[in-house]
Tab-separated table of C-alpha atoms in Angstrom:
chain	number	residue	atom	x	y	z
Y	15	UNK	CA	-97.206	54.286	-63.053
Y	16	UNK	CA	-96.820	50.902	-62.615
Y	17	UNK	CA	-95.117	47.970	-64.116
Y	18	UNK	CA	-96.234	44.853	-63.505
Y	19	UNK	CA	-93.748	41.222	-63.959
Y	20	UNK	CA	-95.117	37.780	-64.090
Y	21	UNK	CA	-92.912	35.049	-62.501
Y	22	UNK	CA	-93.928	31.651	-63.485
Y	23	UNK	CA	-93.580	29.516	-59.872
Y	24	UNK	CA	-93.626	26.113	-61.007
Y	25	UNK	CA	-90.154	26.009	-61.444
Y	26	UNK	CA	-89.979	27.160	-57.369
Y	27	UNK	CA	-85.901	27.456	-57.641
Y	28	UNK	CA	-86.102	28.970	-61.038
Y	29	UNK	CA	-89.185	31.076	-59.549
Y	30	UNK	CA	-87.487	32.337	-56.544
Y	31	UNK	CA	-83.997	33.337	-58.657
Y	32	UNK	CA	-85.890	36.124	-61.065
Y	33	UNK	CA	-87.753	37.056	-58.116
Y	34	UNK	CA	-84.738	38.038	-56.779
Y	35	UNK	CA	-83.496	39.376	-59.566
Y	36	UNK	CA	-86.588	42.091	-59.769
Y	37	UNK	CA	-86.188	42.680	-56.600
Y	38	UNK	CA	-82.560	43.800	-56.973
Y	39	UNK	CA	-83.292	45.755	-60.553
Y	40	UNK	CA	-86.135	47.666	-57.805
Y	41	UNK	CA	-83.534	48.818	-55.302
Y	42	UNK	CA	-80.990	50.040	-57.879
Y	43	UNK	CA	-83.442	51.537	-59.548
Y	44	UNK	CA	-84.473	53.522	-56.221
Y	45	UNK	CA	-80.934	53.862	-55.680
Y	46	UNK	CA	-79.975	55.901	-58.729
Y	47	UNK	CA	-83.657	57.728	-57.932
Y	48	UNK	CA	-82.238	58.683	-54.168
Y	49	UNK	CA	-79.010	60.339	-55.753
Y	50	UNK	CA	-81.513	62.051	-58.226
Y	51	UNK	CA	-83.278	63.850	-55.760
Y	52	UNK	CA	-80.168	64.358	-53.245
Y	53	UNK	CA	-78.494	66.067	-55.920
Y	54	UNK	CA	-81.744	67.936	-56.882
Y	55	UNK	CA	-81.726	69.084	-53.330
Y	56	UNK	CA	-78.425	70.108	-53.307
Y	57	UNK	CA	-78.172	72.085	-56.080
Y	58	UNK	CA	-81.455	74.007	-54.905
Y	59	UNK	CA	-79.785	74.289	-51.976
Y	60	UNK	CA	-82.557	72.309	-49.388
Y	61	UNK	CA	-80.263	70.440	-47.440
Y	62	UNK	CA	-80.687	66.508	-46.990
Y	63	UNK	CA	-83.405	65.003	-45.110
Y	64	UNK	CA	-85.045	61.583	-45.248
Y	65	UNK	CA	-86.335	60.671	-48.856
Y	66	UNK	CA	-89.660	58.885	-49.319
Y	67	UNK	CA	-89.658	56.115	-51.545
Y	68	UNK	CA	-91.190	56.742	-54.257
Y	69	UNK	CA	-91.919	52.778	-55.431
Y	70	UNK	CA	-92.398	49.457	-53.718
Y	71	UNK	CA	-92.761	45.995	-54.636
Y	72	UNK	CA	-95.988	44.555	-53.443
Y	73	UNK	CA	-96.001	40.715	-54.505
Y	74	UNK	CA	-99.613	39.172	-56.182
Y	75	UNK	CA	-100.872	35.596	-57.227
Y	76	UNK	CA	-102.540	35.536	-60.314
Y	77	UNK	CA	-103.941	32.313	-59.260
Y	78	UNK	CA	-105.788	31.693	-55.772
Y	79	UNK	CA	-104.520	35.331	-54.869
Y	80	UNK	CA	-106.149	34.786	-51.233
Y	81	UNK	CA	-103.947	31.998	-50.632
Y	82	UNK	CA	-106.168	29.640	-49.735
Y	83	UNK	CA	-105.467	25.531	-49.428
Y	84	UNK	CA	-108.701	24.553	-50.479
Y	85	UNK	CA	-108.848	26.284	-53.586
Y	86	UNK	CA	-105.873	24.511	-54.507
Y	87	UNK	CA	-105.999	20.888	-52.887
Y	88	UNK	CA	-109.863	20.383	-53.725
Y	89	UNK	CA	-109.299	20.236	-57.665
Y	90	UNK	CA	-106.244	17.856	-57.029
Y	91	UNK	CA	-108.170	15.508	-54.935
Y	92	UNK	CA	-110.913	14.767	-57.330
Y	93	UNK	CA	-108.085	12.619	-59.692
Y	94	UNK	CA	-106.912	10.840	-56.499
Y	95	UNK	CA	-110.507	9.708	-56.048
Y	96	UNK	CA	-111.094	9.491	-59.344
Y	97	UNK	CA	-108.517	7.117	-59.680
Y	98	UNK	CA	-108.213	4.549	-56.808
Y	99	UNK	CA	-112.012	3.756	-56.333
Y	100	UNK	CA	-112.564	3.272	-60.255
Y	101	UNK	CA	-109.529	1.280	-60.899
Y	102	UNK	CA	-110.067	-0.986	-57.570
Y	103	UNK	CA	-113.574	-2.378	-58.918
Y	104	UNK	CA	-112.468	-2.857	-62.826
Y	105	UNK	CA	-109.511	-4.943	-60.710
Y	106	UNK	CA	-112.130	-6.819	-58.945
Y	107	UNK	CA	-114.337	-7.389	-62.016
Y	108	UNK	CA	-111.894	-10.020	-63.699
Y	109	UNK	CA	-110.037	-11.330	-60.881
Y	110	UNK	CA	-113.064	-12.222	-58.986
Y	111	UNK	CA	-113.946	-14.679	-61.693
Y	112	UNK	CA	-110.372	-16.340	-61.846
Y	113	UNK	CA	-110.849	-16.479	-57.754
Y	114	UNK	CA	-114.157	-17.924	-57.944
Y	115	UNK	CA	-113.619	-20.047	-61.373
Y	116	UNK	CA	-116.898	-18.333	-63.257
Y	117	UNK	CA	-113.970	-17.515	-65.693
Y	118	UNK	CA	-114.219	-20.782	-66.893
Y	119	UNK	CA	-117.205	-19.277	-68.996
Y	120	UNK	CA	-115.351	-16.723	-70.830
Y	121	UNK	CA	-112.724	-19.567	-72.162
Y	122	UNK	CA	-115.581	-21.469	-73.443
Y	123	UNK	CA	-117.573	-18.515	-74.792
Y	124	UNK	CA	-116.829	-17.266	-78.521
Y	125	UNK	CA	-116.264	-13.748	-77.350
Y	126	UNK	CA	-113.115	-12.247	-78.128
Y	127	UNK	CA	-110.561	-10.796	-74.751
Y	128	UNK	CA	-111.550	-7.021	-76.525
Y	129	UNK	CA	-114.576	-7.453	-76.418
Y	130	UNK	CA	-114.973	-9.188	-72.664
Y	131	UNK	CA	-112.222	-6.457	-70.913
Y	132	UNK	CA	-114.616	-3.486	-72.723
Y	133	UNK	CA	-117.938	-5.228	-71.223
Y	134	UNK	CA	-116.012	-5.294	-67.834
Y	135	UNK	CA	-115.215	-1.629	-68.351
Y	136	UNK	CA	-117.449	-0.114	-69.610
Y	137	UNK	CA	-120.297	-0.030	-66.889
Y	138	UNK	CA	-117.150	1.061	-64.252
Y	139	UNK	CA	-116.184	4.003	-66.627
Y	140	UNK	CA	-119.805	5.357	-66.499
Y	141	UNK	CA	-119.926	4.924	-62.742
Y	142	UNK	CA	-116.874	7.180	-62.166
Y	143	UNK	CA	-117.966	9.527	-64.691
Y	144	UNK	CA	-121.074	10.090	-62.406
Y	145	UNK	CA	-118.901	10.313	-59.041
Y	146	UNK	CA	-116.824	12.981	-61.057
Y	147	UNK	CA	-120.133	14.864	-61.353
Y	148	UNK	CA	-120.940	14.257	-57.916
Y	149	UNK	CA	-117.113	15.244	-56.638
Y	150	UNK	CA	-117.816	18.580	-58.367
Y	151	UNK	CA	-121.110	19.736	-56.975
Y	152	UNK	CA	-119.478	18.852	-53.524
Y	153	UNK	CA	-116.632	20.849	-54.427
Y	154	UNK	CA	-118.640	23.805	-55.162
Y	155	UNK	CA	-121.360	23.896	-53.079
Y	156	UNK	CA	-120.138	22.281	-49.591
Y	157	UNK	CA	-116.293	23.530	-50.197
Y	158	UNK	CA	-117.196	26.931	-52.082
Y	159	UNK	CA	-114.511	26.445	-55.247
Y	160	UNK	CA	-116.249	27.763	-58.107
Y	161	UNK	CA	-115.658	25.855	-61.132
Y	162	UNK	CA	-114.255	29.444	-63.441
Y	163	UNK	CA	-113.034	27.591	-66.484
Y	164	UNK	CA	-115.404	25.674	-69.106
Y	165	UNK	CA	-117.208	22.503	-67.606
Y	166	UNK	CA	-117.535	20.744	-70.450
Y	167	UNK	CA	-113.653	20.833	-71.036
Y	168	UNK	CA	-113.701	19.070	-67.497
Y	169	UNK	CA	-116.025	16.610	-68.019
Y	170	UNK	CA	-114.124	15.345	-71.090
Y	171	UNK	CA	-111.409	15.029	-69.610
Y	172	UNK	CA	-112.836	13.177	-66.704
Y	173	UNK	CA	-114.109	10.757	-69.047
Y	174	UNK	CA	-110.483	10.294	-70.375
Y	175	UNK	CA	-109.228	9.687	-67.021
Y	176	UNK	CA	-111.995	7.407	-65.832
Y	177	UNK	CA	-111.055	5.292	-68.852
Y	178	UNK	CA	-107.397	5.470	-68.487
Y	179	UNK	CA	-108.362	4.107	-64.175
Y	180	UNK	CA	-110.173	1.267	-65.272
Y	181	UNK	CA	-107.774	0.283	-67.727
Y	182	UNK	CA	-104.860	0.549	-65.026
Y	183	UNK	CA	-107.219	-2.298	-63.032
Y	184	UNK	CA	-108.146	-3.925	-65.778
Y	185	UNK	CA	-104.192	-4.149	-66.281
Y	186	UNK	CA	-103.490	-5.124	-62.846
Y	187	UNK	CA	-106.269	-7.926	-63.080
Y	188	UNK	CA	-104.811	-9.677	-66.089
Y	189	UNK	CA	-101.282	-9.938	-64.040
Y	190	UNK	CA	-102.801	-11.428	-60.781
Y	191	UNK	CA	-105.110	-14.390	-59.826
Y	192	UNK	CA	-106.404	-13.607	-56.533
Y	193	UNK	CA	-108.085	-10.518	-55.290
Y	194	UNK	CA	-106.039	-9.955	-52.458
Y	195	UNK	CA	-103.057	-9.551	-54.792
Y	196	UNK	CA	-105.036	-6.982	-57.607
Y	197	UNK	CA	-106.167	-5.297	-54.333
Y	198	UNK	CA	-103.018	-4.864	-53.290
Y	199	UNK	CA	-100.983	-4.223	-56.497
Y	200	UNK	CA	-103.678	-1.598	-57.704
Y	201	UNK	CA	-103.339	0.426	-54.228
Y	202	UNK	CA	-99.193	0.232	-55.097
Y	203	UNK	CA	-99.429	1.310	-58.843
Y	204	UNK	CA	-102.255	4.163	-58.111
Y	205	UNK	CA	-101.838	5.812	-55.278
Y	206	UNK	CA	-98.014	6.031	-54.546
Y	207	UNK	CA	-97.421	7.429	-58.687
Y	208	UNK	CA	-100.632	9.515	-58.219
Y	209	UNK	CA	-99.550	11.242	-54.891
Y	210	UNK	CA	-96.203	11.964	-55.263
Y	211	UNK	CA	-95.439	12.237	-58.953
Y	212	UNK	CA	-98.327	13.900	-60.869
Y	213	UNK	CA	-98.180	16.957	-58.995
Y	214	UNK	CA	-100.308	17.419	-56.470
Y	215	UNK	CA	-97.690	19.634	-53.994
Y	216	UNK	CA	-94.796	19.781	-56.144
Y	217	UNK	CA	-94.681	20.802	-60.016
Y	218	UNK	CA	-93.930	17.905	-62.518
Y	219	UNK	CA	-91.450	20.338	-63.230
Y	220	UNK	CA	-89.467	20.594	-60.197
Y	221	UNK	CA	-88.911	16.827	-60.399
Y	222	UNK	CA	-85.824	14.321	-61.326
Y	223	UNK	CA	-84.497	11.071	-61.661
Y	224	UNK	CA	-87.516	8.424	-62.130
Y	225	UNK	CA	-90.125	10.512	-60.028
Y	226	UNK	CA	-89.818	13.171	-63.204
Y	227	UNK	CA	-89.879	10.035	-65.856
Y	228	UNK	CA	-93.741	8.699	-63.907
Y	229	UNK	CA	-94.706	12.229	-63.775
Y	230	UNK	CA	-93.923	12.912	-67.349
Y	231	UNK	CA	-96.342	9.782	-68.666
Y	232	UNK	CA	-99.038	9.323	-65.502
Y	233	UNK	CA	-102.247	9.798	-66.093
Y	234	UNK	CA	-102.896	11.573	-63.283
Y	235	UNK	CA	-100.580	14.670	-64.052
Y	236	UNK	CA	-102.684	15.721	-67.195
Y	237	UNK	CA	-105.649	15.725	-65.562
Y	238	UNK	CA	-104.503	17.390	-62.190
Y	239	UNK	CA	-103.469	19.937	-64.892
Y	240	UNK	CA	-107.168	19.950	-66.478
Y	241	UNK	CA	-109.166	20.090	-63.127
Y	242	UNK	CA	-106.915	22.722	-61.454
Y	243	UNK	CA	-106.670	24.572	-65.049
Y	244	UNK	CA	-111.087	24.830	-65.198
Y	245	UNK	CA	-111.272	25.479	-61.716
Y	246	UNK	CA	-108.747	27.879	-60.964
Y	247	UNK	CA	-107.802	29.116	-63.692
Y	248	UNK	CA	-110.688	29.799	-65.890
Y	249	UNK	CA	-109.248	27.600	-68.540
Y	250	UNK	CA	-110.938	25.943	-72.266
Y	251	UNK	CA	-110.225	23.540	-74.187
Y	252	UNK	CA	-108.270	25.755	-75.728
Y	253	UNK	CA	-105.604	26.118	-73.203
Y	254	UNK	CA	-105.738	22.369	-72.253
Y	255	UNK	CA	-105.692	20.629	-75.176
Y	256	UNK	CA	-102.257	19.394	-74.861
Y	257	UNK	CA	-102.986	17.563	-71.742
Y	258	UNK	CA	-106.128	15.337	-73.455
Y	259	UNK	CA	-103.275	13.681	-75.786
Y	260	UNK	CA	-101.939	11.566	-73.325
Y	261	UNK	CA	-104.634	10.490	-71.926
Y	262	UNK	CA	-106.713	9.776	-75.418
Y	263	UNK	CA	-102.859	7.520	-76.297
Y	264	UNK	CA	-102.984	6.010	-72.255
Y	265	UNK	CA	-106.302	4.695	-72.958
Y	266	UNK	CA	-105.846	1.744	-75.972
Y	267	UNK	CA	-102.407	1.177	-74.922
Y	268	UNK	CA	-103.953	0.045	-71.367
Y	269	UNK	CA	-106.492	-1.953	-73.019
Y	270	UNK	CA	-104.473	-3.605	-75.869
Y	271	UNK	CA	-101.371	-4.582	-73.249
Y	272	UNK	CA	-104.435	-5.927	-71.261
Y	273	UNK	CA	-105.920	-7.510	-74.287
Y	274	UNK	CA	-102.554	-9.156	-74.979
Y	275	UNK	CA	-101.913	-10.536	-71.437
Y	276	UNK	CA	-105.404	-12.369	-70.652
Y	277	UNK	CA	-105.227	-15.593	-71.678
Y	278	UNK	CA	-108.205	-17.139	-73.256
Y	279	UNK	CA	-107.501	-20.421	-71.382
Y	280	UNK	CA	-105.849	-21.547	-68.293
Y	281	UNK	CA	-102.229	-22.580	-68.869
C-alpha cells in the first residue's frame, strides 16, 4: 500500500513544518506497528529479534523530479530578457528625440501623445515578441527544456509582458530628458524589481515588507509564473488565467500614466 502526501514548497518554512510533521505521524505510526509485532511475538512465544520496517518515507518532486537547475532557471530567464532589452529601446525611442531636438516635430504635429507613445511601441512590442520565440527554441533545442504545457498560453502571455516592458520604458522616457538618465533609470526600475522580487529563487510568497508589496504587482512575477507553469508544469490557460489579469490591467495603466506625463510642448 501506499499513501502518498503533497507538500506545497513555496511557502519553504511552512513547507518544511508539515514535512516534519509527516515525518513524525511515520515513526509513531511504525512505533505502535513495532509493539504490534513484539507483542505478536511474544504471545507466540518467538522471542525478540530485530524487526524490519515495514514502511519508509522516500521524498519526490512533482515538478523537475531530477532536480535539475536548468529546468528551473531557463523558464525564469526568458522574463529577465524579455524585459530589460525591450524596455531599454522603447526608453531610447522618445528620449533620443528630446536629446537630439527631432521632438520638436511631434509638438508641432496634430497627432495626439496616444497615438505617438503607441507608434513608438508598437514596432518594439513585435520585436520582443519574436526574441520570445527565438528564447524558446534556444531553450528547447540547445538547453533540452521541453516546453510540456500549451504554447499558445505562452505566447499570449509573452505578448502581455512585452507590452507591459515597453510601457515601463516608455514610462521611464517621459520622466527623463537625456538618454544617459532613461538608460540608467530603466536598468534601476527593471532589473533590481525583476531579480529579486518576482520570484526567480525565492517564492513571492516567502516575501515581506516592500519586497512582498513589488512582488505582489510586478509584471514580471505573473509571467515567471506563466513560463515556468507551460514549461514545467504542463500548464493551460486554464490553470494560468489568473496571472494574465495583471498584466492585461499593467498594460493601459503604463500607457495612460505615460500619456499623461509627456508634454505636448516644452515648458
Amino acid at each position: 500500500m501506499k499513501i502518498g502526501v503533497w507538500v506545497d514548497g513555496s511557502m519553504p518554512q511552512r513547507g518544511e513544518t508539515i514535512r516534519g510533521y509527516v515525518q513524525g505521524i511515520h515513526l509513531l505510526w511504525l512505533q505502535g506497528a513495532a509493539q504490534r509485532r513484539l507483542g505478536v511475538r511474544q504471545e507466540l512465544g518467538l522471542g525478540q529479534r530485530q524487526l524490519v520496517m515495514p514502511a519508509t518515507v522516500e521524498l519526490r518532486y512533482r515538478y523537475n523530479p531530477d532536480v535539475k537547475s536548468l529546468v528551473a532557471m531557463v523558464p525564469a530567464v526568458i522574463p529577465l530578457l524579455l524585459l530589460l532589452i525591450p524596455a531599454m529601446l522603447a526608453t531610447l525611442s522618445v528620449v533620443r528625440e528630446k536629446d537630439l531636438g527631432s521632438i520638436i516635430n511631434f509638438y508641432v504635429s496634430p497627432t495626439t501623445r496616444l497615438e505617438f507613445l503607441l507608434g513608438k511601441q508598437l514596432c518594439y512590442v513585435a520585436l520582443g515578441f519574436l526574441n520570445f520565440l527565438l528564447l524558446v527554441a534556444l531553450a528547447v533545442t540547445l538547453f533540452d527544456v521541453p516546453m510540456k504545457g500549451n504554447f499558445w498560453t505562452a505566447a499570449a502571455g509573452a505578448l502581455l509582458y512585452v507590452g507591459c516592458a515597453t510601457g515601463i520604458g516608455i514610462f521611464v522616457s517621459t520622466m527623463t530628458r537625456t538618454q544617459v538618465a532613461a538608460l540608467f533609470a530603466t536598468a534601476v526600475f527593471t532589473l533590481i524589481p525583476a531579480s529579486n522580487f518576482s520570484g526567480l529563487t525565492d517564492p513571492v510568497s516567502s516575501l515581506e515588507g516592500f519586497g512582498r508589496l513589488v512582488g505582489d504587482v510586478y509584471p514580471t512575477s505573473f509571467f515567471i509564473t506563466i513560463s515556468r507553469g507551460t514549461f514545467n508544469k504542463a500548464l493551460g490557460f486554464g490553470g494560468l488565467y489568473q496571472s494574465f489579469i495583471p498584466l492585461l490591467i499593467a498594460i493601459p495603466v503604463l500607457i495612460g500614466l505615460s500619456a499623461a506625463f509627456l508634454k505636448k510642448q516644452e515648458a
